[in-house]
Tab-separated table of C-alpha atoms in Angstrom:
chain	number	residue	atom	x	y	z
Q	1	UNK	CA	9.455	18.537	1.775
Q	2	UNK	CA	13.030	19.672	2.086
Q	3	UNK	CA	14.716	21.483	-0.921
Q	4	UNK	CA	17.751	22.525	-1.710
Q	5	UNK	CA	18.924	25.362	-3.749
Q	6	UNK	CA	22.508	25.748	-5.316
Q	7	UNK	CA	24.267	28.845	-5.533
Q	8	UNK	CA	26.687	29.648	-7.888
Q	9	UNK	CA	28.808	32.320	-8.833
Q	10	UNK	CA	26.928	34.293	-11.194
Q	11	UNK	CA	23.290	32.510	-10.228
Q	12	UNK	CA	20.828	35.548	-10.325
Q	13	UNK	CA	17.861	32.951	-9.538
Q	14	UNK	CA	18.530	31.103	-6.594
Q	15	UNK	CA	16.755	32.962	-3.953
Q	16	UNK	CA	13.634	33.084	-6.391
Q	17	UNK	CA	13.655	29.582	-6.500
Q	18	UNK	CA	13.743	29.562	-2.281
Q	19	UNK	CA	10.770	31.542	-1.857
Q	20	UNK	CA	9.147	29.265	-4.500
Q	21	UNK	CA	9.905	26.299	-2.923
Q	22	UNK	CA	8.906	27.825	0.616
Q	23	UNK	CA	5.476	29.360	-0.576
Q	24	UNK	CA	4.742	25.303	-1.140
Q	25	UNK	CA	5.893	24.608	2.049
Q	26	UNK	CA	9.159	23.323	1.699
Q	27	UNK	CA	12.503	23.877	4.283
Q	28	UNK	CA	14.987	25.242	1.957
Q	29	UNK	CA	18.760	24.853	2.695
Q	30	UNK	CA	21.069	27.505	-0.111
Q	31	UNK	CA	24.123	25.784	-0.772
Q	32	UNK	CA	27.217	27.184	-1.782
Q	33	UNK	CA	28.928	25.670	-4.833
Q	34	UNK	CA	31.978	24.840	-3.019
Q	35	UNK	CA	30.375	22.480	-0.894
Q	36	UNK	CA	31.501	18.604	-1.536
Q	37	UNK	CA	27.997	17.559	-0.290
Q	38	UNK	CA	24.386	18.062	0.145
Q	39	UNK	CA	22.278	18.275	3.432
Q	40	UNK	CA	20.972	15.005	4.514
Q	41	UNK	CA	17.080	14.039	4.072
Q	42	UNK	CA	16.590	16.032	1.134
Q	43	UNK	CA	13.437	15.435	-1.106
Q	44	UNK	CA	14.473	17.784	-4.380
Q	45	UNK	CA	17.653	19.940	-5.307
Q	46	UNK	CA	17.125	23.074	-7.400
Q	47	UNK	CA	19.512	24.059	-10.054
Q	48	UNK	CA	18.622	27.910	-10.495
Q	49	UNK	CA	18.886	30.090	-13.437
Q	50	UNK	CA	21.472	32.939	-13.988
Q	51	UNK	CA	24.971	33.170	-15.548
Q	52	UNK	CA	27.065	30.437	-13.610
Q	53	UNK	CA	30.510	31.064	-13.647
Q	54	UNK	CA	29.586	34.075	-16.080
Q	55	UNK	CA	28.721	31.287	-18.727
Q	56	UNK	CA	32.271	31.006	-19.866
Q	57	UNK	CA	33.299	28.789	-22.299
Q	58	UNK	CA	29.555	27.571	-22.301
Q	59	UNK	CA	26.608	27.830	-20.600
Q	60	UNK	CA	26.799	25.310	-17.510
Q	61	UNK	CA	29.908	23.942	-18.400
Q	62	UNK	CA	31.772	25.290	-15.827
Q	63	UNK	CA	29.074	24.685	-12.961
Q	64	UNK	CA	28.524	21.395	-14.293
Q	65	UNK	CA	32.342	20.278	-12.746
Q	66	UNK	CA	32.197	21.836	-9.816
Q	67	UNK	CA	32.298	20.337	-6.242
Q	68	UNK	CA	28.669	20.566	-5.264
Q	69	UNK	CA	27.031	19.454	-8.494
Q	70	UNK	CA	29.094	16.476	-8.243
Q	71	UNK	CA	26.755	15.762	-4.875
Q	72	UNK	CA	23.827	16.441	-7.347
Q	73	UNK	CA	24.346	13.634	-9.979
Q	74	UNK	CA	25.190	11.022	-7.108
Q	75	UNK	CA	21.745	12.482	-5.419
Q	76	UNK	CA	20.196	11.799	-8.907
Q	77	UNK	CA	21.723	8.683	-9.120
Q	78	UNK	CA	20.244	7.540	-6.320
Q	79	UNK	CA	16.663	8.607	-7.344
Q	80	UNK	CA	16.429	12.085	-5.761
Q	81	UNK	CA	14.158	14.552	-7.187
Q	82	UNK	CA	16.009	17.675	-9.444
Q	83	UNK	CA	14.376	20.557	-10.761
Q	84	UNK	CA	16.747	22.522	-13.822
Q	85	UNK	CA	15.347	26.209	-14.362
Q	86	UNK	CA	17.179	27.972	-17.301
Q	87	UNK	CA	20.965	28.177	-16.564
Q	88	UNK	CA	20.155	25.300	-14.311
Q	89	UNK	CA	18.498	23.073	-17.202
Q	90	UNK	CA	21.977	24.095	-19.085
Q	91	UNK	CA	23.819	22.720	-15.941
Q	92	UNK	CA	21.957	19.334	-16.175
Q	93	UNK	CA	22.365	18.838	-19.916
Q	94	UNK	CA	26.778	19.433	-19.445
Q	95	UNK	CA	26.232	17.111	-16.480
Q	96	UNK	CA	24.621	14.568	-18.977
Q	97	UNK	CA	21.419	14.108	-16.074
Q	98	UNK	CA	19.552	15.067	-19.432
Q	99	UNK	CA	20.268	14.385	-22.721
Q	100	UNK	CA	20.637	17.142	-25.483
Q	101	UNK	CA	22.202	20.790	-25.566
Q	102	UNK	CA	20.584	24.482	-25.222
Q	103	UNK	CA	22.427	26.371	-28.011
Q	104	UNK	CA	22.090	30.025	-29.185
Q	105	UNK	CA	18.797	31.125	-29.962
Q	106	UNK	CA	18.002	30.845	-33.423
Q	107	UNK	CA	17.488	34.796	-33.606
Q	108	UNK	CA	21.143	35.195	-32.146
Q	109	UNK	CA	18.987	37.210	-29.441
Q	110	UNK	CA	18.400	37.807	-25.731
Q	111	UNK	CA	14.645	36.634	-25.478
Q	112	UNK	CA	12.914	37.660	-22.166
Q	113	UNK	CA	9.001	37.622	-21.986
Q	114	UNK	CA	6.225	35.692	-21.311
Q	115	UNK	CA	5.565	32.817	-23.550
Q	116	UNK	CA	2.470	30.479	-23.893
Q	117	UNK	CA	3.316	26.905	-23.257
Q	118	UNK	CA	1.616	23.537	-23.561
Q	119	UNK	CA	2.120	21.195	-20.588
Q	120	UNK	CA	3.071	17.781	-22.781
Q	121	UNK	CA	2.682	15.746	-20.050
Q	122	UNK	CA	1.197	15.525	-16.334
Q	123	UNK	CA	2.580	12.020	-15.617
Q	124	UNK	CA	5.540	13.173	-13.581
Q	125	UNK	CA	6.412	14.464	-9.781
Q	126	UNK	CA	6.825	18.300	-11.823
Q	127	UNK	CA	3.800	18.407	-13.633
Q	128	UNK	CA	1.187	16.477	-11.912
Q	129	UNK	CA	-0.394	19.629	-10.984
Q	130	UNK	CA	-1.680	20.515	-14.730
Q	131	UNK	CA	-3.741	18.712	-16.665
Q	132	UNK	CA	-2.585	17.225	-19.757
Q	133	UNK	CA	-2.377	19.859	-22.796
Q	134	UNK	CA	-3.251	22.071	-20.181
Q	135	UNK	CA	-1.750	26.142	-21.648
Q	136	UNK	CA	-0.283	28.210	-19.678
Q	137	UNK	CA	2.268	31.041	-19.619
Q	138	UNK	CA	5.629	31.559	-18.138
Q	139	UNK	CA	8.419	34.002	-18.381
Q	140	UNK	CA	11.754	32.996	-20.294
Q	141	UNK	CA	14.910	34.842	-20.118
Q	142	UNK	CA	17.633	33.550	-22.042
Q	143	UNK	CA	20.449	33.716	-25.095
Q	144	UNK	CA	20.917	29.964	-25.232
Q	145	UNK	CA	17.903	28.259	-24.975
Q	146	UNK	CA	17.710	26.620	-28.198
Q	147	UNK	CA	17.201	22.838	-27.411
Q	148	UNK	CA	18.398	20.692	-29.563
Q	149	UNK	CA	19.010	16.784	-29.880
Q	150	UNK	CA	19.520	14.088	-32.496
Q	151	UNK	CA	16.969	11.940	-34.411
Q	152	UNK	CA	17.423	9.037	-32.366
Q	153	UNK	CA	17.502	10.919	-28.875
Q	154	UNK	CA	14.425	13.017	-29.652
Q	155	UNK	CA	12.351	9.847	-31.025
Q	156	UNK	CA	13.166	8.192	-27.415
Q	157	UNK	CA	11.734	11.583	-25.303
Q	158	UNK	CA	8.573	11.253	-28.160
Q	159	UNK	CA	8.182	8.012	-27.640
Q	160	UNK	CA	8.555	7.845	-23.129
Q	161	UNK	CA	6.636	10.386	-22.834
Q	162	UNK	CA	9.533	12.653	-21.830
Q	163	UNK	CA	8.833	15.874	-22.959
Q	164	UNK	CA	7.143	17.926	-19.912
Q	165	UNK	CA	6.474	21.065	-21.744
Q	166	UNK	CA	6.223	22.588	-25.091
Q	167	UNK	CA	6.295	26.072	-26.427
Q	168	UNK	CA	3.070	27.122	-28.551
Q	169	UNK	CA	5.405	30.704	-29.569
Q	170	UNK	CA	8.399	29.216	-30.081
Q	171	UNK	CA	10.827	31.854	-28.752
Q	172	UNK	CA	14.282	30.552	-29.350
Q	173	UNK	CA	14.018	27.909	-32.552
Q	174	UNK	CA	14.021	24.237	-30.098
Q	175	UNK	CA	13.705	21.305	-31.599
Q	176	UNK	CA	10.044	20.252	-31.884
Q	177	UNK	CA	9.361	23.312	-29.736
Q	178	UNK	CA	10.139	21.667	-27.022
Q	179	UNK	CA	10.893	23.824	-23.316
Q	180	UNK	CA	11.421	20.878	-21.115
Q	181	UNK	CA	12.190	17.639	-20.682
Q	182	UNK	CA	12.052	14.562	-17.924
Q	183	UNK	CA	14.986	12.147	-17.230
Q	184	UNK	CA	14.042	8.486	-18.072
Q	185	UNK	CA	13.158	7.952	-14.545
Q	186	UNK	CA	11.107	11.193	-14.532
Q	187	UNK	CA	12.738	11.965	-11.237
Q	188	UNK	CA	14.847	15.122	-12.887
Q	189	UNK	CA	13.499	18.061	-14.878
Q	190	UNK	CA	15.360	20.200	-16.597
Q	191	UNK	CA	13.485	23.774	-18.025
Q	192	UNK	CA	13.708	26.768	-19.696
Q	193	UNK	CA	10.971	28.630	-19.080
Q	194	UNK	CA	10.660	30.436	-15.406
Q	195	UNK	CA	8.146	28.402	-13.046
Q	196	UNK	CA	9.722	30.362	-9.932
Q	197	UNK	CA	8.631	33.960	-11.092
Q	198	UNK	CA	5.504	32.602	-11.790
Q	199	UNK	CA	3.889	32.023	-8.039
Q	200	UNK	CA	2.728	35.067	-7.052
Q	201	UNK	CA	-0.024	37.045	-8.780
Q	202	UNK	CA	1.724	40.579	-7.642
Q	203	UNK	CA	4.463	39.241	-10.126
Q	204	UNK	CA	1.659	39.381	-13.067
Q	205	UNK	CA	0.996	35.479	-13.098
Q	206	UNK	CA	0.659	32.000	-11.041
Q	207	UNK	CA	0.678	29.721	-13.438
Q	208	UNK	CA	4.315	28.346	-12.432
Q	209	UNK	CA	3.031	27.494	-9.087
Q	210	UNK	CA	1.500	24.540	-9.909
Q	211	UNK	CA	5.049	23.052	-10.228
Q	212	UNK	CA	5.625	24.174	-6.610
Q	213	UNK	CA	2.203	22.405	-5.434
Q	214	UNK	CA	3.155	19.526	-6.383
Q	215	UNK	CA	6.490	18.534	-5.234
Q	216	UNK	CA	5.001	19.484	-2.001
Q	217	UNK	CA	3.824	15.764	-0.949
Q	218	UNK	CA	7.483	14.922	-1.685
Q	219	UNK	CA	8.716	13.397	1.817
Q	220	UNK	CA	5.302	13.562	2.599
Q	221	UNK	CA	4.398	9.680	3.865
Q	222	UNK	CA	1.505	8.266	1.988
């Protein structure tokens, strides 16, 4: 598998998200947001979590115009694999990769702790490591991670089986406690919760690295 990592100013989760990706495996490549394109024969880009841009005017709005994530839709586009933690899930929502928002949490608070999650679904690239229902914990860390989306919109991620996972202590007041959520070709996740401090049980936990485990056959020829 070969992974790429994007690094932005302000992106406090990017080298995390390397030795994630490497622990499975993977060749990483860090790219700088300046860059106008992506290394060729990648397998998955990683959108990491932090304070892009020092979440001016709104979380991922800024990062979601620059140069390199740009490369990242077209690499979407043309069914590449993406993986949005946090900041980066806030990326791929501006980008419109994935529909909704993440708003301010409904406490108006900083939330960072572990929280118990339900995996909604293990029919995708992300989450065929779990089983379905499957509970496990993950760290969060976040002041806008309230996910939100309309009626009709939420109804269509219900209904495709697009929700990956789901909070069971709802932390931050999402709609229908829902902490991630799969692109209509499943091919792009976007999530709040922490999978990348989650791989090592020095850290306190490993229940993230089953996200790790297995996007490792990506590239990998049947």
């Amino acid at each position: 598998m070969k992974a790429a990592v994007i690094v932005y100013p302000g992106s406090n989760c990017d080298r995390d998200l390397a030795v994630a990706f490497r622990a499975a495996g993977a060749e990483v490549s860090m790219v700088w947001h300046k860059e106008t394109e992506l290394p060729a024969g990648l397998d998955i880009v990683g959108v990491p979590g932090g304070f892009s841009y020092g979440d001016y005017l709104r979380c991922g709005a800024i990062a979601a115009r620059s140069p390199v994530t740009r490369a990242v839709v077209d690499f979407a586009g043309a069914g590449g694999h993406v993986l949005g933690i946090c900041n980066g899930f806030q990326v791929l929502t501006e980008t419109g990769l994935l529909p909704g928002a993440l708003m301010r949490n409904a406490g108006l608070k900083f939330v960072c702790r572990n929280v118990p999650l339900r995996v909604a679904t293990a029919d995708s690239p992300f989450t065929a490591g779990y089983a379905p229902d499957q509970q496990i914990s993950l760290p969060v860390a976040h002041h806008d991670g309230n996910y939100i989306a309309d009626p009709e919109t939420l109804r269509h991620l219900q209904d495709q089986d697009r929700i990956a996972f789901a909070y069971l202590d709802n932390p931050n007041g999402s709609v229908a406690d829902i902490a991630g959520v799969l692109s209509e070709n499943r091919r792009v996740l976007g999530m709040m919760p922490h999978p990348e401090r989650a791989v090592d049980a020095a850290h306190g936990g490993t229940d993230g690295a089953a996200v790790f485990r297995a996007l490792a056959g990506l590239g990998v020829p049947a």
